[in-house]
mmCIF file of N, CA and C and ligand atoms in Angstrom:
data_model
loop_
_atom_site.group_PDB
_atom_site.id
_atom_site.type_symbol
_atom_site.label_atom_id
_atom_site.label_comp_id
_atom_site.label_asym_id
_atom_site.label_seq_id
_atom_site.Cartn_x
_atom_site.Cartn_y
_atom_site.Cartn_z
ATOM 1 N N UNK A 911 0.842 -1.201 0.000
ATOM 2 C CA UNK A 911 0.000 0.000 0.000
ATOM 3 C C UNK A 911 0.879 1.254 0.000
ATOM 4 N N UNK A 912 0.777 2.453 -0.872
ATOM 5 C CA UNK A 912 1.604 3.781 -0.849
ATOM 6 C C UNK A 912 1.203 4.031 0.066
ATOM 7 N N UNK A 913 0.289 4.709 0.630
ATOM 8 C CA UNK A 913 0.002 5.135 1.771
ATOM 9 C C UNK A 913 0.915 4.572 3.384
ATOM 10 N N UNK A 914 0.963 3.667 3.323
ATOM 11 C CA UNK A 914 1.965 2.438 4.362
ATOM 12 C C UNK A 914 2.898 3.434 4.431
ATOM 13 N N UNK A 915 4.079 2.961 3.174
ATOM 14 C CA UNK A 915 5.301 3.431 2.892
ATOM 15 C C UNK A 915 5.212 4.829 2.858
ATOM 16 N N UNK A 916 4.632 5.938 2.203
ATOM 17 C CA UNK A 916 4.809 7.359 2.904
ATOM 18 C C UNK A 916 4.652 7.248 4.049
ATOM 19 N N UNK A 917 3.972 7.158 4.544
ATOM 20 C CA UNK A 917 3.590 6.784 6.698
ATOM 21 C C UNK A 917 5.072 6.105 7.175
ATOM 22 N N UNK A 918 5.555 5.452 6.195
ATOM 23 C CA UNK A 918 6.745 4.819 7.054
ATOM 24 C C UNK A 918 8.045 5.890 7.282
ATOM 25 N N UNK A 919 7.972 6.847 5.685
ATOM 26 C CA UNK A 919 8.788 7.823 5.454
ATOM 27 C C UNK A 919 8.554 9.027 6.297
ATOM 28 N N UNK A 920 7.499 9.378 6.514
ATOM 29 C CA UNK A 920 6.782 10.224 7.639
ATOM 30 C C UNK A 920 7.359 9.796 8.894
ATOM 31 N N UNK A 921 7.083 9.071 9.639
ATOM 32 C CA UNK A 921 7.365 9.009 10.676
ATOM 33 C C UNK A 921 9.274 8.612 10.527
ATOM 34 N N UNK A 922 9.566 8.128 10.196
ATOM 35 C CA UNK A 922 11.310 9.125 10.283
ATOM 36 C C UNK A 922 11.483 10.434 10.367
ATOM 37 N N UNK A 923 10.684 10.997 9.763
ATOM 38 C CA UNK A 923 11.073 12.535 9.442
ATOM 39 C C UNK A 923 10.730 12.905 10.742
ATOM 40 N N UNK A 924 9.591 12.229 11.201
ATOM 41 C CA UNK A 924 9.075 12.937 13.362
ATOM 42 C C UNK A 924 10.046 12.540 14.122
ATOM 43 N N UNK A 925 10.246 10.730 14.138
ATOM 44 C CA UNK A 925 10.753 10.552 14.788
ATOM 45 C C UNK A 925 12.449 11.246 14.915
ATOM 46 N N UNK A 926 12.729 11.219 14.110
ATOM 47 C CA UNK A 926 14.066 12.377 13.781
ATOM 48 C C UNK A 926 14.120 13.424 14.564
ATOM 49 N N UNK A 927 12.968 14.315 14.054
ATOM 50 C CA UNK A 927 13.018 15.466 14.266
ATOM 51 C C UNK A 927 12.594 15.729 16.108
ATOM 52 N N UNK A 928 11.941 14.519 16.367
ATOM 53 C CA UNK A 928 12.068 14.729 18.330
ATOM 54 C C UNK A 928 12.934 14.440 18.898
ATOM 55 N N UNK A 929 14.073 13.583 18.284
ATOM 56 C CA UNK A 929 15.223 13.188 18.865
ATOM 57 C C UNK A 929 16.296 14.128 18.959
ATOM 58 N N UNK A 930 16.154 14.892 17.203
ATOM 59 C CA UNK A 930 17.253 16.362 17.920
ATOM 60 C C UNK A 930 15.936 17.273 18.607
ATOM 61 N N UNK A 931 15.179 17.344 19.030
ATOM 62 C CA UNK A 931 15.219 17.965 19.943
ATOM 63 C C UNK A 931 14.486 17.616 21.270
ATOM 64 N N UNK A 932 15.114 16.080 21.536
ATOM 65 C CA UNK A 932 14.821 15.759 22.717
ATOM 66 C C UNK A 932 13.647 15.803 23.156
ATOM 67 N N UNK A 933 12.450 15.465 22.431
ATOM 68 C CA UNK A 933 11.146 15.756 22.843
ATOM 69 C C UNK A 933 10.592 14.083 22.964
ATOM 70 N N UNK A 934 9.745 14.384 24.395
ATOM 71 C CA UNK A 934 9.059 12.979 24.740
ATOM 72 C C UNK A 934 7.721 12.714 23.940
ATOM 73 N N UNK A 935 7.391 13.520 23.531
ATOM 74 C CA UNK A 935 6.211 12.901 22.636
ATOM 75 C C UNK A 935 5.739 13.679 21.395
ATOM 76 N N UNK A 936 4.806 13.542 20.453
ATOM 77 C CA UNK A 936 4.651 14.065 19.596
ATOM 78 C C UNK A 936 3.276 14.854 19.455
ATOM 79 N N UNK A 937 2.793 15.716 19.950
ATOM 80 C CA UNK A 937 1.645 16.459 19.954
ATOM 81 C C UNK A 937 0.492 15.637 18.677
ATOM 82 N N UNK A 938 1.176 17.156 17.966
ATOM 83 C CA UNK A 938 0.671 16.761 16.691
ATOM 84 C C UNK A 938 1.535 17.012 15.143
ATOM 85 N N UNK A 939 0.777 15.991 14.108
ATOM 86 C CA UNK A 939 1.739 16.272 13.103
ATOM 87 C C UNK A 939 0.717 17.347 12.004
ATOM 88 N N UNK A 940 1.633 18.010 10.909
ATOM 89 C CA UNK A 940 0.271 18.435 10.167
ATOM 90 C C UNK A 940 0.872 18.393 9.045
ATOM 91 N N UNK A 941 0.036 17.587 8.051
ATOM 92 C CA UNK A 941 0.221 17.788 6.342
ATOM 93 C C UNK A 941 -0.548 18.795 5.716
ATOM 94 N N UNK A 942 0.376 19.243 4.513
ATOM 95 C CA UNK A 942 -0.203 20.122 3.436
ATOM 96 C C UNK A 942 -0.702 18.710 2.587
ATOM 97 N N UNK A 943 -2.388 18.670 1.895
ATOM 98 C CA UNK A 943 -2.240 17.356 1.093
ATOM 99 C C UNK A 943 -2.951 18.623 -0.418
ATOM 100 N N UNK A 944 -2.378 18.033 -1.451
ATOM 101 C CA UNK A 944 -3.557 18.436 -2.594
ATOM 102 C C UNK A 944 -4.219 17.274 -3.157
ATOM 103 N N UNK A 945 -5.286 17.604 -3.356
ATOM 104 C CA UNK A 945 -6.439 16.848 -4.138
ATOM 105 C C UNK A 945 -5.469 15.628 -5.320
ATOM 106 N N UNK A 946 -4.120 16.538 -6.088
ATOM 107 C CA UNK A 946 -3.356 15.448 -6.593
ATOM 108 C C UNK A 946 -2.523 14.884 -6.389
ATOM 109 N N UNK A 947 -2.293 14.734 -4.606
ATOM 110 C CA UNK A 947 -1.089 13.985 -4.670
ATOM 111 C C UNK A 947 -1.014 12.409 -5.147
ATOM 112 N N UNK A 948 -2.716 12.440 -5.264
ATOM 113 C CA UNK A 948 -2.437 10.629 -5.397
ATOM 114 C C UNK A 948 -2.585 9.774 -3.780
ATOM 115 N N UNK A 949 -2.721 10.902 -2.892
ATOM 116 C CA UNK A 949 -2.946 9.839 -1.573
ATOM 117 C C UNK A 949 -4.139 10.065 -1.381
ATOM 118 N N UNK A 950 -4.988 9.145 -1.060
ATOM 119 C CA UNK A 950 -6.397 9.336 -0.196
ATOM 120 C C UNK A 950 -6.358 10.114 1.351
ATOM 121 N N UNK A 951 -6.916 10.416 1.393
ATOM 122 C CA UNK A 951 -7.079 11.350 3.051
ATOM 123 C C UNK A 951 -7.216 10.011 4.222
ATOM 124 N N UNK A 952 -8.252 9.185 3.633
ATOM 125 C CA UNK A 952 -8.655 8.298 4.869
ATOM 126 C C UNK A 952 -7.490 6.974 4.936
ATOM 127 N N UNK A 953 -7.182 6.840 3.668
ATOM 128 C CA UNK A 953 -6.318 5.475 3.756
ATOM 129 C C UNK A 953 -4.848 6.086 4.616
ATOM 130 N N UNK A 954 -4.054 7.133 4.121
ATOM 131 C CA UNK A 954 -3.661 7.891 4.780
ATOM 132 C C UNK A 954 -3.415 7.626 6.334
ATOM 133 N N UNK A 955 -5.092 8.052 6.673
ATOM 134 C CA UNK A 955 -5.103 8.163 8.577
ATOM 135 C C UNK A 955 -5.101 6.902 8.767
ATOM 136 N N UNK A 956 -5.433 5.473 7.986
ATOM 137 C CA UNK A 956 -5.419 4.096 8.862
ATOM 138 C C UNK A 956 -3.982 3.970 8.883
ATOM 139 N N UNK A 957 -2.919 4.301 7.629
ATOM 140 C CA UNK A 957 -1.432 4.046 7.441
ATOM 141 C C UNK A 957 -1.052 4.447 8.888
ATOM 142 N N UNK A 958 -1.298 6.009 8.863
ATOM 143 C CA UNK A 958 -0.695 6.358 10.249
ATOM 144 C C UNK A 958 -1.116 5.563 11.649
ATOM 145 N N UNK A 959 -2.266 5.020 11.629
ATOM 146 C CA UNK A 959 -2.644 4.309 13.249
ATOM 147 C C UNK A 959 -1.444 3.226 13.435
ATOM 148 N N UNK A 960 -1.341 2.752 12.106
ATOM 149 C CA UNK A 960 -0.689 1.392 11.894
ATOM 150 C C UNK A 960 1.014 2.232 12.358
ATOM 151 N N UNK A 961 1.677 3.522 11.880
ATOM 152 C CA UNK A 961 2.663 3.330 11.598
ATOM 153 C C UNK A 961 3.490 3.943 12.817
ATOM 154 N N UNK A 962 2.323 4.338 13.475
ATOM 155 C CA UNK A 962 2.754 5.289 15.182
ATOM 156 C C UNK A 962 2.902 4.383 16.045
ATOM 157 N N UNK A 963 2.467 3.433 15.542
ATOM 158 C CA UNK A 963 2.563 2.590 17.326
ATOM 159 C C UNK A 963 3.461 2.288 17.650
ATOM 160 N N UNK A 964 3.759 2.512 18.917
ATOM 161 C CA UNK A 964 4.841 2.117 20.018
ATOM 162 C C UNK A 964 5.769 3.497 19.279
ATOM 163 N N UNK A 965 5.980 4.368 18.747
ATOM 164 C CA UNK A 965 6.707 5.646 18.575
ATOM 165 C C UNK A 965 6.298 6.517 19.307
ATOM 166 N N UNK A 966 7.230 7.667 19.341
ATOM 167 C CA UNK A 966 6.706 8.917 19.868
ATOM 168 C C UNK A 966 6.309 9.390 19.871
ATOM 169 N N UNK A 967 5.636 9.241 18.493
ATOM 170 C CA UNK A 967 4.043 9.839 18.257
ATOM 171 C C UNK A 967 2.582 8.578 18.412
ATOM 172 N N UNK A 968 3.180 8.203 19.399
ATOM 173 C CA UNK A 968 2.231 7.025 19.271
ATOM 174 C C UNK A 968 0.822 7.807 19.469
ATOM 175 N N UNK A 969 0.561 8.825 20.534
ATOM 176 C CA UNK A 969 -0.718 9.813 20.403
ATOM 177 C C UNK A 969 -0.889 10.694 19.825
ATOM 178 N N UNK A 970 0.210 10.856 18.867
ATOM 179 C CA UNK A 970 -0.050 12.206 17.908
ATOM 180 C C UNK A 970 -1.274 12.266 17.172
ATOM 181 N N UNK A 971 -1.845 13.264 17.263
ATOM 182 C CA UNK A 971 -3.338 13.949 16.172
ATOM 183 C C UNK A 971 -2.526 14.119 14.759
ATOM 184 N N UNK A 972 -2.944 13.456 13.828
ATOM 185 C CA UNK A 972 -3.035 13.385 12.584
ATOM 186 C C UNK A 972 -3.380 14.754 11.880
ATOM 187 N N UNK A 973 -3.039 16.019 11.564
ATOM 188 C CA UNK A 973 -3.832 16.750 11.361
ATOM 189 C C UNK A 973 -3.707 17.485 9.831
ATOM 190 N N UNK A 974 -4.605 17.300 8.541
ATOM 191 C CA UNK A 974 -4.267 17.812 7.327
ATOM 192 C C UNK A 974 -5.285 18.796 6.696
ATOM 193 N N UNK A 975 -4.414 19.509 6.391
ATOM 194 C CA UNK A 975 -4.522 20.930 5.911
ATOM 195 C C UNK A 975 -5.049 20.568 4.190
ATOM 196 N N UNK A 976 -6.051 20.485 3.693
ATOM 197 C CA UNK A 976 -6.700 20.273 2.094
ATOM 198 C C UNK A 976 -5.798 21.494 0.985
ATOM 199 N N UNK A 977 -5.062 21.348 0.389
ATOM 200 C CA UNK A 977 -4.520 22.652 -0.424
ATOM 201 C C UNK A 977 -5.404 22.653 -1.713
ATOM 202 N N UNK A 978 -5.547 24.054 -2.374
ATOM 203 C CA UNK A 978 -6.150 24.362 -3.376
ATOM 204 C C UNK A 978 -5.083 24.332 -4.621
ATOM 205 N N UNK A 979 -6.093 23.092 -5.891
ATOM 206 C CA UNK A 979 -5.505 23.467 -6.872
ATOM 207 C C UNK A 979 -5.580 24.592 -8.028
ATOM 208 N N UNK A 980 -4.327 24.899 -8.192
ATOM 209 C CA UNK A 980 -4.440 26.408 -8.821
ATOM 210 C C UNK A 980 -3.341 26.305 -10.194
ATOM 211 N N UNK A 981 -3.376 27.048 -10.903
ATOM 212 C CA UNK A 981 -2.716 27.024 -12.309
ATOM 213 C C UNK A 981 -2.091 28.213 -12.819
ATOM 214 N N UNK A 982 -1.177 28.309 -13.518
ATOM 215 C CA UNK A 982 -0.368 29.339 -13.862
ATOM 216 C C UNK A 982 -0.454 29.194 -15.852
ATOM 217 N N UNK A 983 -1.463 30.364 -16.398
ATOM 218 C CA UNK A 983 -1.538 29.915 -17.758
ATOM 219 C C UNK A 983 -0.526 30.375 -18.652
ATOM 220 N N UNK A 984 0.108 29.362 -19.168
ATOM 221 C CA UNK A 984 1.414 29.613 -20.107
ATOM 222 C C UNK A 984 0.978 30.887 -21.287
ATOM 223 N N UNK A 985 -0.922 31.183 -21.450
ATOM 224 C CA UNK A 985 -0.719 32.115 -22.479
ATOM 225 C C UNK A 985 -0.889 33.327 -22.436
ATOM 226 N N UNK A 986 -1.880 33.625 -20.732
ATOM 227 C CA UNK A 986 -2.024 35.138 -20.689
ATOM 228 C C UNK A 986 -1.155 35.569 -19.230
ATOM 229 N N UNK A 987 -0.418 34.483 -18.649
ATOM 230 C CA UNK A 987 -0.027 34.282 -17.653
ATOM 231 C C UNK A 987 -0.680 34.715 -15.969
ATOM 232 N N UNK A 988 -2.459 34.382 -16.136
ATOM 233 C CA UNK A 988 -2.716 34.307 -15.196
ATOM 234 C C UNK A 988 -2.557 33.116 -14.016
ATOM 235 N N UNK A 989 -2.744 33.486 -12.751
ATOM 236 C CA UNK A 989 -2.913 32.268 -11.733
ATOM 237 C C UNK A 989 -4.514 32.157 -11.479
ATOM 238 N N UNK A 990 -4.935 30.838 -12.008
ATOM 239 C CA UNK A 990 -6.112 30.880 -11.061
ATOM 240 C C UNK A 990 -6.727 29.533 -10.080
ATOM 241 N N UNK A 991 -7.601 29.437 -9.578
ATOM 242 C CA UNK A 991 -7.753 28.309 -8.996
ATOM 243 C C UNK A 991 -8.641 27.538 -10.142
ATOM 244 N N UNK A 992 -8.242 26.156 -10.023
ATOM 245 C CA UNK A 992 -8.628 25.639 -11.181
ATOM 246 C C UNK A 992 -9.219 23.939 -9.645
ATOM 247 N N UNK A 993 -9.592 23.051 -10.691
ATOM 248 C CA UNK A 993 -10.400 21.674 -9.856
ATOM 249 C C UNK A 993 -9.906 20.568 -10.923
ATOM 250 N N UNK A 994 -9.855 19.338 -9.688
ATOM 251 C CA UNK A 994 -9.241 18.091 -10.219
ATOM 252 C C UNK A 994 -9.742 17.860 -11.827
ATOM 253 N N UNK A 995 -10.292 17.883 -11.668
ATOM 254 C CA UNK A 995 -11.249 17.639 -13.190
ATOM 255 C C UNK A 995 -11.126 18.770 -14.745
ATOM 256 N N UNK A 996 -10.826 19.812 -13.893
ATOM 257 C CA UNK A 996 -10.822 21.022 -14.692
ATOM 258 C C UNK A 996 -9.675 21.563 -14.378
ATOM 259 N N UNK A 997 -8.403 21.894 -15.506
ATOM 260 C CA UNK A 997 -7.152 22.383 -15.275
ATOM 261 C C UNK A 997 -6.978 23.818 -16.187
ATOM 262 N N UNK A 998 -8.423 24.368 -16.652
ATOM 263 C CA UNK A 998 -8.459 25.366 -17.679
ATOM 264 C C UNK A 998 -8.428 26.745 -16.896
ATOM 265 N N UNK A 999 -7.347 27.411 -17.722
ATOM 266 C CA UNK A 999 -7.221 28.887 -17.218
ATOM 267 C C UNK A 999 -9.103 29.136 -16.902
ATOM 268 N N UNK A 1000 -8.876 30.387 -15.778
ATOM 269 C CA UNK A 1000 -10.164 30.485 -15.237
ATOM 270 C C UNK A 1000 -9.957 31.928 -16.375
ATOM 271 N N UNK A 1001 -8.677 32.785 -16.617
ATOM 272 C CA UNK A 1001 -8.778 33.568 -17.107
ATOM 273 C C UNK A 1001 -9.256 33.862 -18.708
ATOM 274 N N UNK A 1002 -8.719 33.208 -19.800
ATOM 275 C CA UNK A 1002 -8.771 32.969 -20.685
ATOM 276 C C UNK A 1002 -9.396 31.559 -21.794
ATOM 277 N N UNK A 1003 -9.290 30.749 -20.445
ATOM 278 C CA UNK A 1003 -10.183 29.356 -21.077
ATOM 279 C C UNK A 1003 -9.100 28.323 -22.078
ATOM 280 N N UNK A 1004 -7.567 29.167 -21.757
ATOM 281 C CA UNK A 1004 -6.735 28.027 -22.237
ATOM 282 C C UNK A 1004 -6.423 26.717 -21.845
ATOM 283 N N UNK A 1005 -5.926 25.832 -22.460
ATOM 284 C CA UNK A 1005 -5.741 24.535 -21.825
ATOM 285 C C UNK A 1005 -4.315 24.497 -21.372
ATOM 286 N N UNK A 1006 -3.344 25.009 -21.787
ATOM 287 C CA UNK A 1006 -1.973 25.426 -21.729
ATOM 288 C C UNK A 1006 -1.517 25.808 -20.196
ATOM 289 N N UNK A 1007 -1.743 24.874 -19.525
ATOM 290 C CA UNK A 1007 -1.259 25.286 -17.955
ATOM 291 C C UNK A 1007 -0.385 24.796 -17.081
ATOM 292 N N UNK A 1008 0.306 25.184 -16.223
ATOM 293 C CA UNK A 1008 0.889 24.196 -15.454
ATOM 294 C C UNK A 1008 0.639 24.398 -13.991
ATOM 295 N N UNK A 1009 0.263 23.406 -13.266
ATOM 296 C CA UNK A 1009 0.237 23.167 -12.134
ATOM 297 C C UNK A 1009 0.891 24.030 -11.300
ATOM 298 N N UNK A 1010 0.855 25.026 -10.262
ATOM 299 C CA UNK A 1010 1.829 25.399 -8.866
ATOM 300 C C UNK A 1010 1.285 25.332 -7.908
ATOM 301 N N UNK A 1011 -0.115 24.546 -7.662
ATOM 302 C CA UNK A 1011 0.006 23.758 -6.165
ATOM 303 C C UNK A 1011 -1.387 22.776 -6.365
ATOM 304 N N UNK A 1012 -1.563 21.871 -5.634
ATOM 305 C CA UNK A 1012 -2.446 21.203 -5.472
ATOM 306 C C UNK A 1012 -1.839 19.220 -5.850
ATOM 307 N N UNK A 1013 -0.753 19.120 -6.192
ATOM 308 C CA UNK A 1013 -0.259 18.275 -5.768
ATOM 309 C C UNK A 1013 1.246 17.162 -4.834
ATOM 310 N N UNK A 1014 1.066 18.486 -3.942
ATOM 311 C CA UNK A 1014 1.762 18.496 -2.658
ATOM 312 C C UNK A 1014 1.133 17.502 -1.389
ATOM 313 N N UNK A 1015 2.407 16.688 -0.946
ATOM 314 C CA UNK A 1015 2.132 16.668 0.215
ATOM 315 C C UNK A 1015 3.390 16.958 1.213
ATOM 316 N N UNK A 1016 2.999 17.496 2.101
ATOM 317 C CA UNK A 1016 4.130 18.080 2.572
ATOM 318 C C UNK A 1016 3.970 18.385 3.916
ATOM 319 N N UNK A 1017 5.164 17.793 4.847
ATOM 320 C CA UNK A 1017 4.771 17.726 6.642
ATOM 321 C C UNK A 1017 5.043 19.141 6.732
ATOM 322 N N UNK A 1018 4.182 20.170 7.233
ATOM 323 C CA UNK A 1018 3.567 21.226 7.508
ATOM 324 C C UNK A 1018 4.522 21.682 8.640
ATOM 325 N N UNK A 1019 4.274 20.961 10.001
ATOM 326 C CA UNK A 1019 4.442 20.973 11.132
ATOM 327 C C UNK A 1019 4.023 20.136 11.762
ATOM 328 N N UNK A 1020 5.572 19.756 12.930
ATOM 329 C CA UNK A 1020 5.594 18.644 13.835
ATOM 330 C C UNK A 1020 5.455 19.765 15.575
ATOM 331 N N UNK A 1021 4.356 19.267 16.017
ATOM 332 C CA UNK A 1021 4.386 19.885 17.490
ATOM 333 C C UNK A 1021 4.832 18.598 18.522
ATOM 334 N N UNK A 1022 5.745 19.166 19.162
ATOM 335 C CA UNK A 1022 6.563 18.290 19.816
ATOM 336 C C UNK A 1022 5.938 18.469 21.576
ATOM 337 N N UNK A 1023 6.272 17.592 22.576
ATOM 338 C CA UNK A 1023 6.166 18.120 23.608
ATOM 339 C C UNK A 1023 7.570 17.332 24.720
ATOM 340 N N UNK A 1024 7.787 18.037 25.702
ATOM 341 C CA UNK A 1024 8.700 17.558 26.786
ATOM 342 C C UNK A 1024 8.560 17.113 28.182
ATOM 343 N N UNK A 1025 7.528 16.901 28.594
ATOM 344 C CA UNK A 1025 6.813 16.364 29.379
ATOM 345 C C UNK A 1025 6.392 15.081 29.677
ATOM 346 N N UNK A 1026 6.391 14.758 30.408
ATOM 347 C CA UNK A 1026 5.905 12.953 30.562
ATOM 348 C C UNK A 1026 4.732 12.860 30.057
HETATM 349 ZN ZN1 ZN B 994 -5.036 32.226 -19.562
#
């Protein structure tokens, strides 16, 4: 399952990141996701139940941020927000676009804590 294996890659990046800084547990984590990264939201949160346990984030809140997809048109060079389905300048109605966000995922922020 992708979802698994990002979750597996994820939690290195926490568990890492509490060890330099000495933190006993992991609050919470937060992803940027877009509509294209290709991961599901929910399969996602079962990867993570599966991939926290017994880590330092074994109670961490899962927490993701939905990003908007938006487009940059190669012909009149507007940005607009555009939808999975629909990648057409909102400005001009070209098809000529390229993507600058909406298929990101990206750990946002790790809240750490030091406390028992
Ligand atoms: Zn355009």
């Amino acid at each position: 399952m992708h979802e698994l294996s990002l979750c597996d890659d994820l939690m290195r990046q926490v568990t890492a990141l509490a060890a330099e800084h000495r933190a006993r547990r992991v609050a919470s984590i937060t992803l940027r996701m877009g509509p294209l990264s290709g991961v599901e939201p929910d399969l996602l949160r079962n990867a993570f139940e599966i991939s926290r346990a017994g880590s330092v984030a074994e109670t961490a809140e899962l927490l993701i941020e939905p990003q908007p997809v938006r487009v940059r048109c190669r012909r009149c060079g507007a940005e607009s927000e555009a939808s999975v389905n629909n990648l057409l300048c909102r400005a001009c109605g070209a098809f000529e676009t390229a993507l600058i966000s909406g298929d990101e995922l990206i750990l946002a922020r790790v809240e750490l804590l030091n406390e028992e």
